CSV table of C-alpha atoms in Angstrom, one decimal:
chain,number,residue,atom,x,y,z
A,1,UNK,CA,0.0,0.0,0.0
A,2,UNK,CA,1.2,3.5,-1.0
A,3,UNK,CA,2.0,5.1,2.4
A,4,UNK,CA,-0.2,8.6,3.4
A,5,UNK,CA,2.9,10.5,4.2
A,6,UNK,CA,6.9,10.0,5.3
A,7,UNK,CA,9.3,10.7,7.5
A,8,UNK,CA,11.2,12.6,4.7
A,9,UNK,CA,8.3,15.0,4.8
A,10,UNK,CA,8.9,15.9,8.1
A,11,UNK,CA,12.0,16.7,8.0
A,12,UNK,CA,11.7,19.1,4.8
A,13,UNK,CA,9.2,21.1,7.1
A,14,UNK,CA,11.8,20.9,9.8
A,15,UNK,CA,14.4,22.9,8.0
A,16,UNK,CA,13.5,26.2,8.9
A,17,UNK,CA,14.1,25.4,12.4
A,18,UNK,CA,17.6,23.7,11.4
A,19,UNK,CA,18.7,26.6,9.3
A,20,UNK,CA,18.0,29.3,12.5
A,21,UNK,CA,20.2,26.9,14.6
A,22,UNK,CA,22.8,26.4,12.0
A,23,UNK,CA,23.0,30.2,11.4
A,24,UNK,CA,22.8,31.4,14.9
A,25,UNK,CA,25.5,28.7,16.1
A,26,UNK,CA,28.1,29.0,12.7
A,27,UNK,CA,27.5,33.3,11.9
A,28,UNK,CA,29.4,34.0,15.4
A,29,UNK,CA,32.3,32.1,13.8
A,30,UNK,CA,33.6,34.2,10.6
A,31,UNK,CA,36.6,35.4,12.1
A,32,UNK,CA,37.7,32.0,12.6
A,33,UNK,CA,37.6,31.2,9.1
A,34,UNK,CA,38.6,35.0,7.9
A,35,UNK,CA,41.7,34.3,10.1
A,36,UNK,CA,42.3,30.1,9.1
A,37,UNK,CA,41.5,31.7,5.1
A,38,UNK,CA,44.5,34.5,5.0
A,39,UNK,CA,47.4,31.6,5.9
A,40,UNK,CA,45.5,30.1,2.3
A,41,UNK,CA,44.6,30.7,-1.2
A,42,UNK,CA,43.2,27.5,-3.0
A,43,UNK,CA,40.2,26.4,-1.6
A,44,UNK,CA,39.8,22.3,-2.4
A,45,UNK,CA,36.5,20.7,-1.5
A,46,UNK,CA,36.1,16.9,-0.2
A,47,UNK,CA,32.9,15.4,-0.2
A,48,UNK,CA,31.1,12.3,-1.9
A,49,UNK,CA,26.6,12.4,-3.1
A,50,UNK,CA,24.7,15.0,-1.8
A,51,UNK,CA,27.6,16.5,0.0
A,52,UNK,CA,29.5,16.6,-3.1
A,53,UNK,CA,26.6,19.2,-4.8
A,54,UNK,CA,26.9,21.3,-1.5
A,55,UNK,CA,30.1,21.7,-2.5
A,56,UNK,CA,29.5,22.7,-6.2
A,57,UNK,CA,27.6,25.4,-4.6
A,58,UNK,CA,30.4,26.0,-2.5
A,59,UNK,CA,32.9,26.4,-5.3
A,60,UNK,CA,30.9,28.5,-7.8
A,61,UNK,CA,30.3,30.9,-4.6
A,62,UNK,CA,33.6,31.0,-3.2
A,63,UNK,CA,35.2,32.0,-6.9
A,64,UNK,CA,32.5,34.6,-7.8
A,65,UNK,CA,32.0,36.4,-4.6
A,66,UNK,CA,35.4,35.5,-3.4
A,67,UNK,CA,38.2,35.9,-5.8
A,68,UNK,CA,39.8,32.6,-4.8
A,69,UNK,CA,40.4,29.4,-6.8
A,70,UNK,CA,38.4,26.0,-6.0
A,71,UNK,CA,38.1,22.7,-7.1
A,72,UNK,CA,36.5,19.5,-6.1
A,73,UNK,CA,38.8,16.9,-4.9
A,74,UNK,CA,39.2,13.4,-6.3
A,75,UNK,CA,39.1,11.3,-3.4
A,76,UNK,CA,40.9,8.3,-4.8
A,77,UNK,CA,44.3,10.5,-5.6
A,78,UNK,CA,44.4,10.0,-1.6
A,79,UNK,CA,43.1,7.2,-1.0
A,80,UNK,CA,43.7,4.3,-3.8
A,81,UNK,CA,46.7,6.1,-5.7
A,82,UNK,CA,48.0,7.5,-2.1
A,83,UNK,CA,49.8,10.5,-4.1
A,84,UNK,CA,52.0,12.6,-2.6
A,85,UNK,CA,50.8,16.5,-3.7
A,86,UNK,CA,52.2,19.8,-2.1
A,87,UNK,CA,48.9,21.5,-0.9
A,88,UNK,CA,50.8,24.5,1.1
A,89,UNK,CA,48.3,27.3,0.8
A,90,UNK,CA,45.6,25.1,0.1
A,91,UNK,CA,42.2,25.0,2.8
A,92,UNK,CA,40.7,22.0,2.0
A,93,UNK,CA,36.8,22.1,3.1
A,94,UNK,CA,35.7,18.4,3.8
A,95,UNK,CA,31.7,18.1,3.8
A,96,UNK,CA,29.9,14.9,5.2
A,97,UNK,CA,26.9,14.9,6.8
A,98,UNK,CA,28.0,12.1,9.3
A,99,UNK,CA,31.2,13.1,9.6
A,100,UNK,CA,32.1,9.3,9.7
A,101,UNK,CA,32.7,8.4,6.0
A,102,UNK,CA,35.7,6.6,6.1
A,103,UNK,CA,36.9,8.0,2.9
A,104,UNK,CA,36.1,11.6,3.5
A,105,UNK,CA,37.9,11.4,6.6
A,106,UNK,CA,41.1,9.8,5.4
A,107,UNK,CA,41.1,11.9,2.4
A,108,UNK,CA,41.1,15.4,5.1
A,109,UNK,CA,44.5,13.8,6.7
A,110,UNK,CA,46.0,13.5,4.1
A,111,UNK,CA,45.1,16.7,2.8
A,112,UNK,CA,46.7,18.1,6.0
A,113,UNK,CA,49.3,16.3,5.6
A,114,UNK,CA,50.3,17.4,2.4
A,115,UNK,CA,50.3,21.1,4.3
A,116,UNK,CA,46.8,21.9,3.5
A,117,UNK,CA,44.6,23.5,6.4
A,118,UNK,CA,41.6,21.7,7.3
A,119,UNK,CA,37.8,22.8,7.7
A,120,UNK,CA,35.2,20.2,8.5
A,121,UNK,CA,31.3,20.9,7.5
A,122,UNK,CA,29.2,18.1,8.7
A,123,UNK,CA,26.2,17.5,11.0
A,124,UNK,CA,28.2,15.3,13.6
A,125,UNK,CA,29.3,16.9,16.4
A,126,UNK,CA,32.4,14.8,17.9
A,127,UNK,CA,32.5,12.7,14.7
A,128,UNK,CA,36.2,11.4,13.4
A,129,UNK,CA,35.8,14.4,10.8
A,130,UNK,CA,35.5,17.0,13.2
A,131,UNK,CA,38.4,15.7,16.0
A,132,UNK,CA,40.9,16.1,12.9
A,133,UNK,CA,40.2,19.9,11.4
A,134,UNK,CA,41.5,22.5,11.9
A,135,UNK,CA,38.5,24.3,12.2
A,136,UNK,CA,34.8,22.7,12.5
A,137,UNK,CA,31.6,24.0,11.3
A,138,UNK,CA,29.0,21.6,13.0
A,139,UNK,CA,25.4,22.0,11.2
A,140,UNK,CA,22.2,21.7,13.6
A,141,UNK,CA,19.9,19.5,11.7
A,142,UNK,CA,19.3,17.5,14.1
A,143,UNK,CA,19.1,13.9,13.8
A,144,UNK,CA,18.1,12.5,10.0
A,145,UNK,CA,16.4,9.3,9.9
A,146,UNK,CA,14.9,9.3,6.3
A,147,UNK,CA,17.9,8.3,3.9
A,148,UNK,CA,17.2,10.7,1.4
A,149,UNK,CA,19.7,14.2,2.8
A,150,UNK,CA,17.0,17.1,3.3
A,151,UNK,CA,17.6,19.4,6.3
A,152,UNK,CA,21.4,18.0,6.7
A,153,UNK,CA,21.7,19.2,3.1
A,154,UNK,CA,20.2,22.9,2.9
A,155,UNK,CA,22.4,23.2,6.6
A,156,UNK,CA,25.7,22.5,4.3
A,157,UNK,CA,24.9,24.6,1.8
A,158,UNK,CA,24.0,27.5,4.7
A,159,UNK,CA,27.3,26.8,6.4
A,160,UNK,CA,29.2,27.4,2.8
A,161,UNK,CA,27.3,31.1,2.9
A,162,UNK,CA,29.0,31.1,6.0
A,163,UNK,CA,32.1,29.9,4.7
A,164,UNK,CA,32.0,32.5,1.9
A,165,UNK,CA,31.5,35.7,4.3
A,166,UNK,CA,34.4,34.5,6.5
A,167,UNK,CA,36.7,34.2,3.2
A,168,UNK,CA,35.6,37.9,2.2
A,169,UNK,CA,32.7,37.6,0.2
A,170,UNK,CA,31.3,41.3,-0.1
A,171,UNK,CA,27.5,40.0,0.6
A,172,UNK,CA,24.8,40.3,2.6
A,173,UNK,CA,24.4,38.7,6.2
A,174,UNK,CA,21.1,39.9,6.7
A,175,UNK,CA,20.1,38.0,3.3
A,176,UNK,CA,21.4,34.7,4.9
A,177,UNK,CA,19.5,34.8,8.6
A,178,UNK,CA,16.3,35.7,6.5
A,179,UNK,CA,16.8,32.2,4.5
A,180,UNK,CA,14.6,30.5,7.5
A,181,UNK,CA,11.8,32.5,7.8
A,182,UNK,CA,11.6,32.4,3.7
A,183,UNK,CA,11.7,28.9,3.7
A,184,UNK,CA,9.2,28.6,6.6
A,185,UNK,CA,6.7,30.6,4.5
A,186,UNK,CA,7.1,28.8,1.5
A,187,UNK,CA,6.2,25.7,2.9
A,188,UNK,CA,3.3,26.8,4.9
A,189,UNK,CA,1.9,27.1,1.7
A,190,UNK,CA,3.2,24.1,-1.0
A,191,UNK,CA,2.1,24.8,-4.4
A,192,UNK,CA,-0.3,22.3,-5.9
A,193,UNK,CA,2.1,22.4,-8.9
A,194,UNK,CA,4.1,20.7,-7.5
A,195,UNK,CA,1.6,17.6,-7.4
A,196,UNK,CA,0.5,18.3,-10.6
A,197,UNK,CA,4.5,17.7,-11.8
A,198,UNK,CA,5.2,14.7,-9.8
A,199,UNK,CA,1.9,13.2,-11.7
A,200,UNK,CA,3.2,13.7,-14.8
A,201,UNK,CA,6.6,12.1,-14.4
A,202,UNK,CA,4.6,8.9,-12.9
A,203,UNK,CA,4.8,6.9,-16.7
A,204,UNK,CA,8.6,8.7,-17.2
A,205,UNK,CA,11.8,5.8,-16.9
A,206,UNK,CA,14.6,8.8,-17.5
A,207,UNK,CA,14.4,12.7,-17.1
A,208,UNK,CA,17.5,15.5,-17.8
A,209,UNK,CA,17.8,18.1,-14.6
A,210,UNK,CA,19.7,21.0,-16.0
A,211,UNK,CA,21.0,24.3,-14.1
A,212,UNK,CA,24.2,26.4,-14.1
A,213,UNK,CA,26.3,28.5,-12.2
A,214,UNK,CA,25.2,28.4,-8.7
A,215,UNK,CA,21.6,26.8,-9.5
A,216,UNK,CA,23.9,23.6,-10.8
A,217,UNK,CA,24.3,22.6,-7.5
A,218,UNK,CA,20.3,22.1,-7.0
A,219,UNK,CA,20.3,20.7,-10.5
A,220,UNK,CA,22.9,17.7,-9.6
A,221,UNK,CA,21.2,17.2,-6.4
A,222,UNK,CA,17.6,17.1,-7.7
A,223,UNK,CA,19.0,14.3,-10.1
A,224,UNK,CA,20.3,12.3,-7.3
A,225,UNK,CA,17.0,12.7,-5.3
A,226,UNK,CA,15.1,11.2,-8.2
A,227,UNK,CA,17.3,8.5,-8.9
A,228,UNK,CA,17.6,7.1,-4.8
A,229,UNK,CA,13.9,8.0,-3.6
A,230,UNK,CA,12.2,7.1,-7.4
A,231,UNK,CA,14.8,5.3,-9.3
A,232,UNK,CA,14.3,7.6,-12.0
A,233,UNK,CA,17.3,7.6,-14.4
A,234,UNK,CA,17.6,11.5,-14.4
A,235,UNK,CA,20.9,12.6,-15.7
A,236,UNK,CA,21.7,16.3,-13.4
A,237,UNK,CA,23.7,18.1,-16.3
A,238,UNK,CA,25.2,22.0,-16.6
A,239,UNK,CA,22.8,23.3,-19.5
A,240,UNK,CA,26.4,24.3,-20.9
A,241,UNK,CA,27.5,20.6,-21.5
A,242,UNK,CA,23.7,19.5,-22.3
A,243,UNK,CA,23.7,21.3,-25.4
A,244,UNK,CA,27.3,20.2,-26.5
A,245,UNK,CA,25.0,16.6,-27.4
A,246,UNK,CA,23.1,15.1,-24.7
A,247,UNK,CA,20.5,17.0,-25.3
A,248,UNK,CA,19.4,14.5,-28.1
A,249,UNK,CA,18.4,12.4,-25.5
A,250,UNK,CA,15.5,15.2,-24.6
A,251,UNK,CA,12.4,14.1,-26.3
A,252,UNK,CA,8.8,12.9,-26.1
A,253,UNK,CA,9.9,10.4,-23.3
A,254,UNK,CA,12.5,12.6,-21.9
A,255,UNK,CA,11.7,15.2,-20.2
A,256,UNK,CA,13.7,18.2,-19.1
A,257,UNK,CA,13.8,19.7,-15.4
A,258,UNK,CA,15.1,23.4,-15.3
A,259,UNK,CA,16.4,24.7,-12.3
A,260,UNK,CA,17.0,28.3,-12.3
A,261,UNK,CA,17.7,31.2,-9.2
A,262,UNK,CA,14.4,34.2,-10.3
A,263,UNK,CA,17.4,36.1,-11.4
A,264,UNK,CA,21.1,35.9,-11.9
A,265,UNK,CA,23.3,35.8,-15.0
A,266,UNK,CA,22.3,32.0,-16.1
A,267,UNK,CA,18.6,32.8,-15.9
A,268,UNK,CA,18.4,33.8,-19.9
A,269,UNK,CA,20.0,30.9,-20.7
A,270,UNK,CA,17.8,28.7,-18.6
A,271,UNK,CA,14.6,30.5,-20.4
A,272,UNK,CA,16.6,29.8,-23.5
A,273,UNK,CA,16.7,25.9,-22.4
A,274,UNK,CA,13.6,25.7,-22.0
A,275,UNK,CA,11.8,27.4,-25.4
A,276,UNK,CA,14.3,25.1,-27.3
A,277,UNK,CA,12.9,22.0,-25.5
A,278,UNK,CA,9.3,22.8,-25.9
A,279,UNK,CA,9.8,24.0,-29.9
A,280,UNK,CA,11.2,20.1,-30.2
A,281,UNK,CA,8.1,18.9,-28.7
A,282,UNK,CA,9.1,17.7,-25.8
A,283,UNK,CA,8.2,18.5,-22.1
A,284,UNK,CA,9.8,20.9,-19.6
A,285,UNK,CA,9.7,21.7,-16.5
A,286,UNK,CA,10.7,24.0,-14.0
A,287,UNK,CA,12.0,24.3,-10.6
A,288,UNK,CA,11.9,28.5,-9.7
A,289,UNK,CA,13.1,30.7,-12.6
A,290,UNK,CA,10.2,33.5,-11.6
A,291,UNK,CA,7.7,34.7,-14.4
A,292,UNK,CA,10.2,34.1,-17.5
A,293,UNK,CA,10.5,30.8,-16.7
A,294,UNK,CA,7.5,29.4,-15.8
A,295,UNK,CA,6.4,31.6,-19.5
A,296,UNK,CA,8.8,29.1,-21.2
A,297,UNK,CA,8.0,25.6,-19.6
A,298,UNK,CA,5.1,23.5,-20.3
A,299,UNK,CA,4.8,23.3,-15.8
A,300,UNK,CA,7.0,25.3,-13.3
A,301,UNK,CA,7.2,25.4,-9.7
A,302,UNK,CA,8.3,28.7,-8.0
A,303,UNK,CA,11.0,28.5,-5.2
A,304,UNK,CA,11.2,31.2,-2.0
A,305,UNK,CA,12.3,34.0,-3.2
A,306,UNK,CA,15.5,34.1,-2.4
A,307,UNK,CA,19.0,36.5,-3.9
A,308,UNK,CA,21.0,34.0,-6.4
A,309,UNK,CA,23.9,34.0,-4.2
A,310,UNK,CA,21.3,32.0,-1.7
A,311,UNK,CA,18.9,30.7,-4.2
A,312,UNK,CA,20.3,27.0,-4.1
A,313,UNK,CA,18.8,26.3,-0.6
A,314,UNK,CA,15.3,27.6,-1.6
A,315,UNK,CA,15.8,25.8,-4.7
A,316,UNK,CA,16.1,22.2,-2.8
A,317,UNK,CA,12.7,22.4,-1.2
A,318,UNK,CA,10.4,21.9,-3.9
A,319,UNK,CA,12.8,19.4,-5.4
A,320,UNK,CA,12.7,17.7,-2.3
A,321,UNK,CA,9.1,17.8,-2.3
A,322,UNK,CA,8.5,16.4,-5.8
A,323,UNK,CA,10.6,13.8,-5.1
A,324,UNK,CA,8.6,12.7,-2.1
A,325,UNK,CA,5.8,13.0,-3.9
A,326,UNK,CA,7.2,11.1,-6.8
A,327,UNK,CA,8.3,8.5,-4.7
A,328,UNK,CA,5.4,7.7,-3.1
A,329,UNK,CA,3.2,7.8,-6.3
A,330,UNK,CA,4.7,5.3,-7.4
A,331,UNK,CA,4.5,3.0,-4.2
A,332,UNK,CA,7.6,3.1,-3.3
A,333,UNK,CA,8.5,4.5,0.7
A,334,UNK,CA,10.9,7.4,0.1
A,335,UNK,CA,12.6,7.0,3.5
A,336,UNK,CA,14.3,4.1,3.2
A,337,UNK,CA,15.4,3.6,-0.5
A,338,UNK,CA,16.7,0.2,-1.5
A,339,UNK,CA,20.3,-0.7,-1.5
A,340,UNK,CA,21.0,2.5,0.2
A,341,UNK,CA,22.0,3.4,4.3
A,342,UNK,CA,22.5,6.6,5.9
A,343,UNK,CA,26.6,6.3,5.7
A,344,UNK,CA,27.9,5.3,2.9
A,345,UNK,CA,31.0,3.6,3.0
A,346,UNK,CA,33.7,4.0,0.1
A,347,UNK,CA,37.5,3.2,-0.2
């Protein structure tokens, strides 16, 4: 029987709450990072799944807004080719949300101990990640229990923002603590869109998610959501490389799912995305975007309206919700996907 409602549910509502305790406990701490940041200049990002598309948030962010060089680290360098590199200067930002991912955590040491500084982003407090950095930013989501990442996701990505300001980023504060109360009234009220979208991907087998710059991030994750909770082969995909070929996969069968901040430099494009998709008669859809967007799709969902820089963690929630919905249209439970646990284990 198709369950009523999940425990992934709940914990989408209960980010608001997670995002006000992650903000209030990780703002106080910029000038720890402002001062662990000047002894750097490279900032290299260690994460695996969801945590790796926090950190594609984190790296757009941290090169536009502040003027530093990132890139996402290959875990297996470390840890199966055990390379020796020289990463003096370097702050290497390791996210998990358990902080107990064997991988993750080995591939930190020996980031420090090829003279990188460390920063750990994760939701567990005293966890191996944690004992090791240099510095630790401990989200306050609270204990997960669905397996699909909700509120320990949007709490990375808010921790990045935090991140960012510490490193220099000339932005708003004030935009960041109003993120919760945004969120909170945006799902006091779910659109019914959203349903309406989840029923039409109910006959779909494969779907292309597609975002850039900072909305990427959403794009990747929203993918991954749909292929754990709904085991939908959805391919998440920079609308950059989509058009350089994949996108002949788009048609009848295939949709497209455009994610896109309400404004921003990659919103033309987006719109752009989505009028060629329709003209080739196939469907699109799309997750925020504002009025030009939802113009161009066939069905478009807004997101809480939220500056680009922040956009990505309003952007989650009603990909998050779709997928729930999705999942448990077609009768599957979307807490406990199969084959999957809440760490993951790699080597």
């Amino acid at each position: 029987m198709r369950p009523t409602t999940s425990v992934m549910r709940s914990e989408i509502a209960e980010q608001p709450a997670a995002l006000r305790r992650t903000l209030a406990d990780l703002l106080p701490r910029t000038p720890e990072i402002a001062q662990l940041g000047r002894r750097t200049r490279h900032v290299l990002f260690i994460a695996r799944g969801s945590s790796d598309n926090a950190a594609v948030y984190g790296s757009y962010l941290v090169q536009a807004h502040c003027g530093r060089l990132t890139s996402l680290a290959s875990p297996s360098v470390a840890t199966t080719y055990g390379a020796e590199l020289d990463l003096s200067g370097v702050l290497a930002v390791a996210i998990s949300q358990s902080g107990r991912t064997e991988e993750i955590v080995e591939t930190t040491r020996w980031a420090a101990g090829c003279g990188a500084r460390t920063v750990a982003i994760t939701n567990g407090a005293g966890s191996p990640l944690t004992r090791d950095a240099d510095l630790a930013l401990v989200t306050r989501a609270g204990d997960e229990v669905a397996v699909p990442a909700t509120k320990t996701y949007t709490t990375q990505l808010a921790a990045l923002a935090v991140l960012a300001l510490g490193l220099g980023a000339d932005l708003d504060q004030g935009e960041l603590t109003a993120v919760p109360d945004t969120l909170e009234t945006h799902l006091e009220s779910p659109d019914e869109r959203i349903t309406d979208m989840a029923e039409r991907l109910v006959d779909v087998h494969g779907a292309v998610v597609s975002g850039r710059g900072l909305a990427f991030s959403t794009a990747l994750e929203t993918a991954l959501k749909l292929k754990e909770a709904c085991y939908l082969r959805a391919m998440g995909l920079s609308y950059a490389d989509l058009l350089h070929g994949p996108i002949a996969v788009v048609d009848r069968s295939t949709p497209a799912i455009l994610v896109a901040a309400d404004s921003g430099p990659t919103l033309p494009g987006t719109v752009a995305l989505a009028e060629r998709v329709t003209a080739a008669g196939a469907a699109s859809y799309g997750i925020g975007g504002g009025p030009r967007l939802r113009e161009a799709c066939d069905l478009a969902v807004p997101a809480p309206d939220l500056p680009e820089w922040l956009a990505p963690v309003g952007l989650a929630v009603p990909a998050q919700i779709l997928t729930e919905q999705l999942s448990r249209l077609l009768g599957y439970d979307p807490d406990s996907p199969r084959g999957l646990g809440k760490v993951t284990q790699t080597s």
